[in-house]
Each structure stands twice: as structure tokens, then as C-alpha cells.
């Protein structure tokens, strides 16, 4: 797109206190957002662009860095910042309330489980929850259910004691909040609310102190706490000059279950005397044969009157009925294999979308059998203990000091924590044999939990001393030494993990040493954790993973009545 259309230019040039830009899919939303940010920065203002995901932030920064107007003017580029709402919250709390620390999901779940037991709620055991998860279901009143409810209350910026809180959460929410505040720790959701309070009271990080214009991407997915935090930052702009642009589309909102504000993009709750609504209606992405039925569906189910036009006719969507999801998965794999063989479409321009990870499991398996390279967004493999064990083992094999690696590796593999005395002993005697280090580190640990791991690490250490002509063979031996495959099992999550480990073994063929492989793993994490497509790989995931991304060919599986769209969305399109 080289020149803005009339409706795009109207948004780029508008000077309202609050501008709501309703931008349908493929209408040039990112192009307009960047052009608007540059125009405002050229006027001397400091612009903060916020994105919903890390992937969107990376893409936005890439486009800004490659924009001709900014490449020729570093000073102008410096006036435009891009951050996620989570990063804004973290920066604010980290600088303005450094005594507070954020705790991870594991610590959150453990604390909540203990609190529920103290209150006599008797949640299901971790083993029961894990067994249900392996079978593709879940138990009632699980800790994760309570955690979801508490996060939703926090996301809606509801204070403990508020009469809106459901009765079964009143006492729990009060005690949960008090316990975290007492220990000076917080969850991600609580950090956003805390940042709102800090900013509202004028405690703003240096990096954000001179922001005068906030441009929010995917604004329809903001929850109340995020929105309040950004509005507080706008209100603190120098000389009261703060302004805000909300860019998004209410019909693309899929996060109401995380507290997204209904009606935000329709101007509900805004001061309409200082707010203007403008729309982008011309799609540059989809042809009429796709756009018309999509708009008709949205209007009939969502009770709205959306208008969009397409610049081209385009190709019609193809519907292929199959008996079950396994047949669908087999068809998808064969179709992609044919595209790959014919070189018709680059693999990274192909996306497969499924309603849930259970649906995608069969697709994943079918693609793997066809040896089709893929990037499965959302399987959280990089946070799995299996992967952390591999990274730590690779670091050890690459020559990093054992005292910095082995205690962490033992903890990941066994859950046991090496004593400070043991760690101090090997730190003060770095030249002792590694086998002796392991003996010291395992002292005081639960022998029942650690015996097998101790033997596995011993095997790994032995193999580390054996010279090999091929690094890939050494890496494969290391993985086998740790016994990860035996621990995975045959549940759906296990198959994902098993495939990804095999993918890493294949990846090792391209490297000559553990040191080089470490760099390769760093690069792979940066891409896949950002949920971005990997060149030469099919991208598969849920609608949440592919949101905001573009592909030449999109395949939707499990498109069954009551499942996708979800019957739980009732009469609303909010959660598709």
C-alpha cells in the first residue's frame, strides 16, 4: 500500500482528544496506525504504541524500523515507543515499587491450593487434575478454575468486598489479595492493577514520563485494568496534553473470558463530546467471495450492522466434509504435502487453525507422519521441564561452569533443591571431578526421587567425555541419557513434546558443536515464543495464536456445529 485511501487519511490526520478507529480485517490497520504515529511524532509529541502480544510488538517495531521516514531520522524514531500492556505494568511496578515481585504460575497455583485447603474448600489433588488433563478433560472446582475466576475479577479492576463479586468468591478473593499483599508478591493480573494505582498517583517510570499520545492496537481486547492503566498514563501527560487512539474491531474480540470490555469500540463509556468514531471498511486482504459471507455471518449472529467492501473478487472458500477429525487431519496433511511437493505456496504462508489443542493434536500427528516442518504455537514447550532440562544439559555439555548448571538441572528433573552448603562446596572446589560434584549435590535429597536421575546424569557425564565425530550423535545420546522419552507417555501433550524433542534432534544435524547449538536454540526460542511463523514451517494453533497474523492459505479444522463457533458463546460473537 503506497498511498492512503480517503478513509485511511481521515484517521491519520484526526486530532480528537479520543479517536476510536474501527478497523475490519485487512483494511490496513497497521499501515494507518504507523502513519498516524509518525505524523504525531513529527509534530514533536512522544507516542506510545501498545500491542496485545509480544509477536505484535515485534512486528510493529520491525515495520517502524524499516519505514523510510524513520530510517532517515533516528530522532523521529526515538519519539515512538512500542510496548505491550504487560511490559508497561512490569516497568512501572519494577521502578516505582521495587519491593514487589511477580510470582510465576507454579508458585501462584501452589499458594492458591494451600489457601483453598485452609478455607476448607478441599480442591482436587494435583494428581487428579493431571490425570483428567491426560484424558482430555478436567475435574470440577479445580485450582485452575478458581485461578481463572480470581484473574477475571482482577482484570475487571474489581476491589475485594465489592457487591458484584459472586458469593463463592467473596471471602476467597479477599483472603487471596490480602495474602499476596502481605508477602509483597503479585500475579500478572494484579501487577496491572498495581501499575494503574501507581501511575494515577503520579509515580511514573522515566521512560513513560513524557508520553502525550497513546495509540492502542487491538483495543477491543483490553480488559478494565489495562484500560484504566493507560487512561491514567494519558491523564498524567505533561501540561494535560494527553490523547488516545483506540484501534480495533469489536467483532474480532475473542478475550471476554479474560475480561475484555464489551462495547469499547462502539464508544460505550466514552465522553462523546471529546470522542470521534471513524471506520475503515475496505478490505485489501480478502476477496468478495470470502468477505461477504463472513460479514453476513457476523451481522446475523452479533446483532450488528457491519459494512465492508473488497477490492477483488478473490477465491471462494472450499468446504471439505469429513467423517471425523482424524479424517480431516489426514486430508489436511495430504493437501499440504501436495502443496509442498509442487512448490505452490511457501510453507510459512500456510496456517491450520483449530478450536482447541485437543482438535489440533490429530493435525499435529498427521503432519508429523508426512514429515512436514511445522511451528505449533501455544504448546508452551519452551516452558516445559523437558525443554528446560535439555537447555541446561546443553549448557553443561557446552562447557558452562557445572556449579551454575547442575543444581538447576537436578531441580528440574527431580523437583529437589540442592542445599546451599553443597553448592558452596563445589563452588569453592571447581576442579573436583564432576561425578564427585554430583555426589555432593545429591546429599540431603530424597533418594527415592533422585536415584534414577543420579544414574542418568552419571551416564550423561560419561558420554560428555567420549569424543565423537558428529555433534548430532552426541546430542541424541545426551537426550537418551536423561530418559526424557520414557517419561513422556502417550497422552496428547506427551505426543506434542515427543515430536518437538525429535524436531530438536533433527535440528542438531545442522550444527557442529554444543556451543553453536546453544545459539541456535536462543534464536528458535525468540521466534517461537513470540508466536511468529518460522520460515519453511506450517503454522498451526488456536484462533488466539494466529490472531493478528496473515497467511496465503488458511485451513480451519473441526468446524462443527456447537464446537467452532463455541456453543458457550450463546448469542454473542464475543468469544466466537
Short mmCIF file of N, CA and C in Angstrom, two decimals, residues 470-558:
data_model
loop_
_atom_site.label_atom_id
_atom_site.label_comp_id
_atom_site.label_asym_id
_atom_site.label_seq_id
_atom_site.Cartn_x
_atom_site.Cartn_y
_atom_site.Cartn_z
N UNK A 470 30.49 -36.60 15.19
CA UNK A 470 29.28 -35.87 14.82
C UNK A 470 28.61 -35.30 16.06
N UNK A 471 28.38 -33.99 16.07
CA UNK A 471 27.68 -33.37 17.20
C UNK A 471 26.28 -33.92 17.36
N UNK A 472 25.57 -34.14 16.25
CA UNK A 472 24.19 -34.61 16.32
C UNK A 472 24.09 -35.92 17.09
N UNK A 473 25.09 -36.82 16.92
CA UNK A 473 25.09 -38.08 17.66
C UNK A 473 25.26 -37.82 19.16
N UNK A 474 26.12 -36.88 19.49
CA UNK A 474 26.36 -36.53 20.89
C UNK A 474 25.08 -35.96 21.53
N UNK A 475 24.39 -35.13 20.78
CA UNK A 475 23.16 -34.54 21.32
C UNK A 475 22.09 -35.61 21.52
N UNK A 476 21.96 -36.51 20.54
CA UNK A 476 20.98 -37.60 20.66
C UNK A 476 21.30 -38.47 21.87
N UNK A 477 22.55 -38.75 22.08
CA UNK A 477 22.95 -39.56 23.24
C UNK A 477 22.63 -38.84 24.54
N UNK A 478 22.83 -37.54 24.56
CA UNK A 478 22.53 -36.76 25.77
C UNK A 478 21.05 -36.83 26.11
N UNK A 479 20.18 -36.68 25.10
CA UNK A 479 18.73 -36.74 25.33
C UNK A 479 18.33 -38.11 25.86
N UNK A 480 18.90 -39.17 25.27
CA UNK A 480 18.60 -40.53 25.73
C UNK A 480 19.10 -40.76 27.15
N UNK A 481 20.25 -40.18 27.46
CA UNK A 481 20.80 -40.34 28.81
C UNK A 481 19.84 -39.79 29.86
N UNK A 482 19.19 -38.70 29.54
CA UNK A 482 18.28 -38.08 30.50
C UNK A 482 16.96 -38.83 30.61
N UNK A 483 16.70 -39.76 29.70
CA UNK A 483 15.50 -40.57 29.78
C UNK A 483 14.21 -39.82 29.58
N UNK A 484 14.24 -38.74 28.80
CA UNK A 484 13.04 -37.92 28.65
C UNK A 484 11.93 -38.65 27.91
N UNK A 485 12.27 -39.43 26.88
CA UNK A 485 11.24 -40.11 26.10
C UNK A 485 10.43 -41.07 26.96
N UNK A 486 11.11 -41.78 27.87
CA UNK A 486 10.42 -42.76 28.71
C UNK A 486 9.41 -42.10 29.64
N UNK A 487 9.67 -40.83 30.00
CA UNK A 487 8.81 -40.14 30.96
C UNK A 487 7.62 -39.46 30.30
N UNK A 488 7.62 -39.41 28.98
CA UNK A 488 6.60 -38.62 28.29
C UNK A 488 5.26 -39.33 28.22
N UNK A 489 5.23 -40.61 27.93
CA UNK A 489 3.96 -41.33 27.85
C UNK A 489 3.24 -41.11 26.53
N UNK A 490 1.98 -41.51 26.47
CA UNK A 490 1.24 -41.47 25.22
C UNK A 490 0.05 -40.53 25.27
N UNK A 491 -0.03 -39.63 26.27
CA UNK A 491 -1.13 -38.67 26.28
C UNK A 491 -0.90 -37.63 25.21
N UNK A 492 -1.94 -36.86 24.82
CA UNK A 492 -1.79 -35.88 23.73
C UNK A 492 -0.64 -34.91 23.95
N UNK A 493 -0.55 -34.37 25.17
CA UNK A 493 0.53 -33.41 25.45
C UNK A 493 1.88 -34.09 25.27
N UNK A 494 1.97 -35.37 25.68
CA UNK A 494 3.22 -36.10 25.53
C UNK A 494 3.63 -36.26 24.09
N UNK A 495 2.66 -36.48 23.19
CA UNK A 495 2.99 -36.63 21.78
C UNK A 495 3.54 -35.32 21.21
N UNK A 496 2.97 -34.19 21.66
CA UNK A 496 3.50 -32.89 21.22
C UNK A 496 4.95 -32.74 21.65
N UNK A 497 5.21 -33.07 22.92
CA UNK A 497 6.55 -32.90 23.48
C UNK A 497 7.52 -33.84 22.76
N UNK A 498 7.08 -35.10 22.58
CA UNK A 498 7.93 -36.09 21.93
C UNK A 498 8.31 -35.64 20.52
N UNK A 499 7.32 -35.12 19.78
CA UNK A 499 7.61 -34.65 18.42
C UNK A 499 8.61 -33.50 18.45
N UNK A 500 8.42 -32.58 19.39
CA UNK A 500 9.30 -31.41 19.44
C UNK A 500 10.72 -31.81 19.81
N UNK A 501 10.87 -32.79 20.69
CA UNK A 501 12.21 -33.28 21.02
C UNK A 501 12.86 -33.91 19.78
N UNK A 502 12.08 -34.70 19.04
CA UNK A 502 12.61 -35.26 17.79
C UNK A 502 12.99 -34.14 16.82
N UNK A 503 12.19 -33.07 16.82
CA UNK A 503 12.48 -31.93 15.95
C UNK A 503 13.82 -31.30 16.35
N UNK A 504 14.10 -31.23 17.65
CA UNK A 504 15.38 -30.68 18.12
C UNK A 504 16.53 -31.58 17.71
N UNK A 505 16.30 -32.89 17.76
CA UNK A 505 17.34 -33.83 17.33
C UNK A 505 17.64 -33.65 15.84
N UNK A 506 16.58 -33.46 15.05
CA UNK A 506 16.79 -33.18 13.62
C UNK A 506 17.51 -31.85 13.42
N UNK A 507 17.14 -30.87 14.23
CA UNK A 507 17.76 -29.54 14.15
C UNK A 507 19.26 -29.63 14.44
N UNK A 508 19.64 -30.56 15.34
CA UNK A 508 21.05 -30.69 15.72
C UNK A 508 21.93 -31.11 14.55
N UNK A 509 21.33 -31.70 13.52
CA UNK A 509 22.10 -32.12 12.35
C UNK A 509 22.79 -30.94 11.66
N UNK A 510 22.24 -29.73 11.87
CA UNK A 510 22.78 -28.54 11.18
C UNK A 510 23.88 -27.84 11.98
N UNK A 511 24.27 -28.40 13.12
CA UNK A 511 25.25 -27.73 13.97
C UNK A 511 26.46 -28.62 14.20
N UNK A 512 27.55 -27.97 14.55
CA UNK A 512 28.81 -28.71 14.71
C UNK A 512 29.23 -28.87 16.16
N UNK A 513 28.61 -28.12 17.09
CA UNK A 513 29.03 -28.18 18.49
C UNK A 513 27.89 -27.75 19.40
N UNK A 514 28.04 -28.08 20.69
CA UNK A 514 27.04 -27.65 21.67
C UNK A 514 27.01 -26.13 21.79
N UNK A 515 28.17 -25.49 21.63
CA UNK A 515 28.21 -24.03 21.72
C UNK A 515 27.39 -23.39 20.60
N UNK A 516 27.55 -23.88 19.38
CA UNK A 516 26.76 -23.36 18.26
C UNK A 516 25.28 -23.68 18.44
N UNK A 517 24.99 -24.85 18.97
CA UNK A 517 23.61 -25.27 19.15
C UNK A 517 22.90 -24.38 20.17
N UNK A 518 23.61 -23.93 21.19
CA UNK A 518 23.03 -23.00 22.16
C UNK A 518 22.52 -21.74 21.48
N UNK A 519 23.31 -21.21 20.58
CA UNK A 519 22.90 -20.00 19.84
C UNK A 519 21.67 -20.29 18.99
N UNK A 520 21.67 -21.45 18.34
CA UNK A 520 20.53 -21.84 17.53
C UNK A 520 19.25 -21.96 18.35
N UNK A 521 19.36 -22.52 19.55
CA UNK A 521 18.20 -22.65 20.42
C UNK A 521 17.70 -21.28 20.88
N UNK A 522 18.63 -20.37 21.15
CA UNK A 522 18.24 -19.00 21.52
C UNK A 522 17.41 -18.36 20.42
N UNK A 523 17.87 -18.52 19.18
CA UNK A 523 17.17 -17.91 18.05
C UNK A 523 15.79 -18.55 17.86
N UNK A 524 15.72 -19.86 18.01
CA UNK A 524 14.44 -20.55 17.83
C UNK A 524 13.44 -20.12 18.90
N UNK A 525 13.89 -19.99 20.14
CA UNK A 525 13.02 -19.54 21.22
C UNK A 525 12.47 -18.15 20.92
N UNK A 526 13.36 -17.25 20.47
CA UNK A 526 12.95 -15.87 20.21
C UNK A 526 11.83 -15.82 19.18
N UNK A 527 11.89 -16.71 18.20
CA UNK A 527 10.85 -16.73 17.16
C UNK A 527 9.58 -17.37 17.68
N UNK A 528 9.72 -18.60 18.23
CA UNK A 528 8.51 -19.36 18.55
C UNK A 528 7.83 -18.86 19.82
N UNK A 529 8.56 -18.35 20.80
CA UNK A 529 7.91 -17.79 21.98
C UNK A 529 7.17 -16.52 21.63
N UNK A 530 7.64 -15.83 20.60
CA UNK A 530 6.91 -14.66 20.14
C UNK A 530 5.72 -15.04 19.29
N UNK A 531 5.48 -16.35 19.12
CA UNK A 531 4.33 -16.85 18.36
C UNK A 531 4.35 -16.36 16.91
N UNK A 532 5.52 -16.28 16.32
CA UNK A 532 5.64 -15.85 14.94
C UNK A 532 5.93 -17.06 14.05
N UNK A 533 5.47 -17.02 12.80
CA UNK A 533 5.76 -18.12 11.88
C UNK A 533 7.27 -18.28 11.67
N UNK A 534 7.70 -19.52 11.51
CA UNK A 534 9.10 -19.82 11.22
C UNK A 534 9.22 -20.10 9.73
N UNK A 535 10.13 -19.45 9.02
CA UNK A 535 10.28 -19.71 7.58
C UNK A 535 10.41 -21.20 7.29
N UNK A 536 9.64 -21.67 6.29
CA UNK A 536 9.70 -23.06 5.90
C UNK A 536 8.93 -24.00 6.80
N UNK A 537 8.07 -23.47 7.69
CA UNK A 537 7.28 -24.29 8.61
C UNK A 537 5.80 -23.91 8.51
N UNK A 538 4.92 -24.92 8.50
CA UNK A 538 3.49 -24.67 8.60
C UNK A 538 3.18 -24.18 10.01
N UNK A 539 2.31 -23.18 10.12
CA UNK A 539 1.96 -22.59 11.41
C UNK A 539 0.61 -23.15 11.86
N UNK A 540 0.57 -23.84 12.99
CA UNK A 540 -0.71 -24.34 13.47
C UNK A 540 -0.96 -23.81 14.88
N UNK A 541 -2.24 -23.56 15.19
CA UNK A 541 -2.58 -23.04 16.51
C UNK A 541 -4.06 -22.74 16.62
N UNK A 542 -4.46 -22.27 17.78
CA UNK A 542 -5.84 -21.86 18.02
C UNK A 542 -6.05 -20.46 17.46
N UNK A 543 -7.29 -19.97 17.41
CA UNK A 543 -7.52 -18.59 16.95
C UNK A 543 -6.75 -17.56 17.77
N UNK A 544 -6.50 -17.86 19.04
CA UNK A 544 -5.76 -16.92 19.87
C UNK A 544 -4.30 -16.80 19.41
N UNK A 545 -3.74 -17.92 18.93
CA UNK A 545 -2.34 -17.91 18.49
C UNK A 545 -2.16 -17.21 17.15
N UNK A 546 -3.14 -17.33 16.23
CA UNK A 546 -2.98 -16.76 14.89
C UNK A 546 -3.53 -15.34 14.79
N UNK A 547 -4.13 -14.85 15.87
CA UNK A 547 -4.73 -13.52 15.84
C UNK A 547 -3.69 -12.48 15.45
N UNK A 548 -4.03 -11.66 14.46
CA UNK A 548 -3.14 -10.58 14.02
C UNK A 548 -2.13 -11.00 12.98
N UNK A 549 -2.07 -12.29 12.64
CA UNK A 549 -1.12 -12.77 11.62
C UNK A 549 -1.84 -12.94 10.28
N UNK A 550 -1.08 -12.95 9.19
CA UNK A 550 -1.64 -13.10 7.85
C UNK A 550 -0.98 -14.28 7.14
N UNK A 551 -1.79 -15.04 6.40
CA UNK A 551 -1.29 -16.19 5.64
C UNK A 551 -1.95 -16.24 4.27
N UNK A 552 -1.27 -16.84 3.32
CA UNK A 552 -1.84 -17.01 1.99
C UNK A 552 -2.97 -18.02 2.02
N UNK A 553 -2.75 -19.14 2.72
CA UNK A 553 -3.74 -20.22 2.77
C UNK A 553 -4.05 -20.55 4.23
N UNK A 554 -5.33 -20.52 4.57
CA UNK A 554 -5.78 -20.81 5.93
C UNK A 554 -6.71 -22.02 5.90
N UNK A 555 -6.40 -23.00 6.72
CA UNK A 555 -7.22 -24.21 6.82
C UNK A 555 -7.81 -24.28 8.22
N UNK A 556 -9.14 -24.39 8.31
CA UNK A 556 -9.81 -24.47 9.60
C UNK A 556 -10.33 -25.89 9.77
N UNK A 557 -9.95 -26.53 10.89
CA UNK A 557 -10.39 -27.90 11.15
C UNK A 557 -11.38 -27.90 12.32
N UNK A 558 -12.20 -28.95 12.37
CA UNK A 558 -13.16 -29.07 13.46
C UNK A 558 -14.24 -28.02 13.42
#
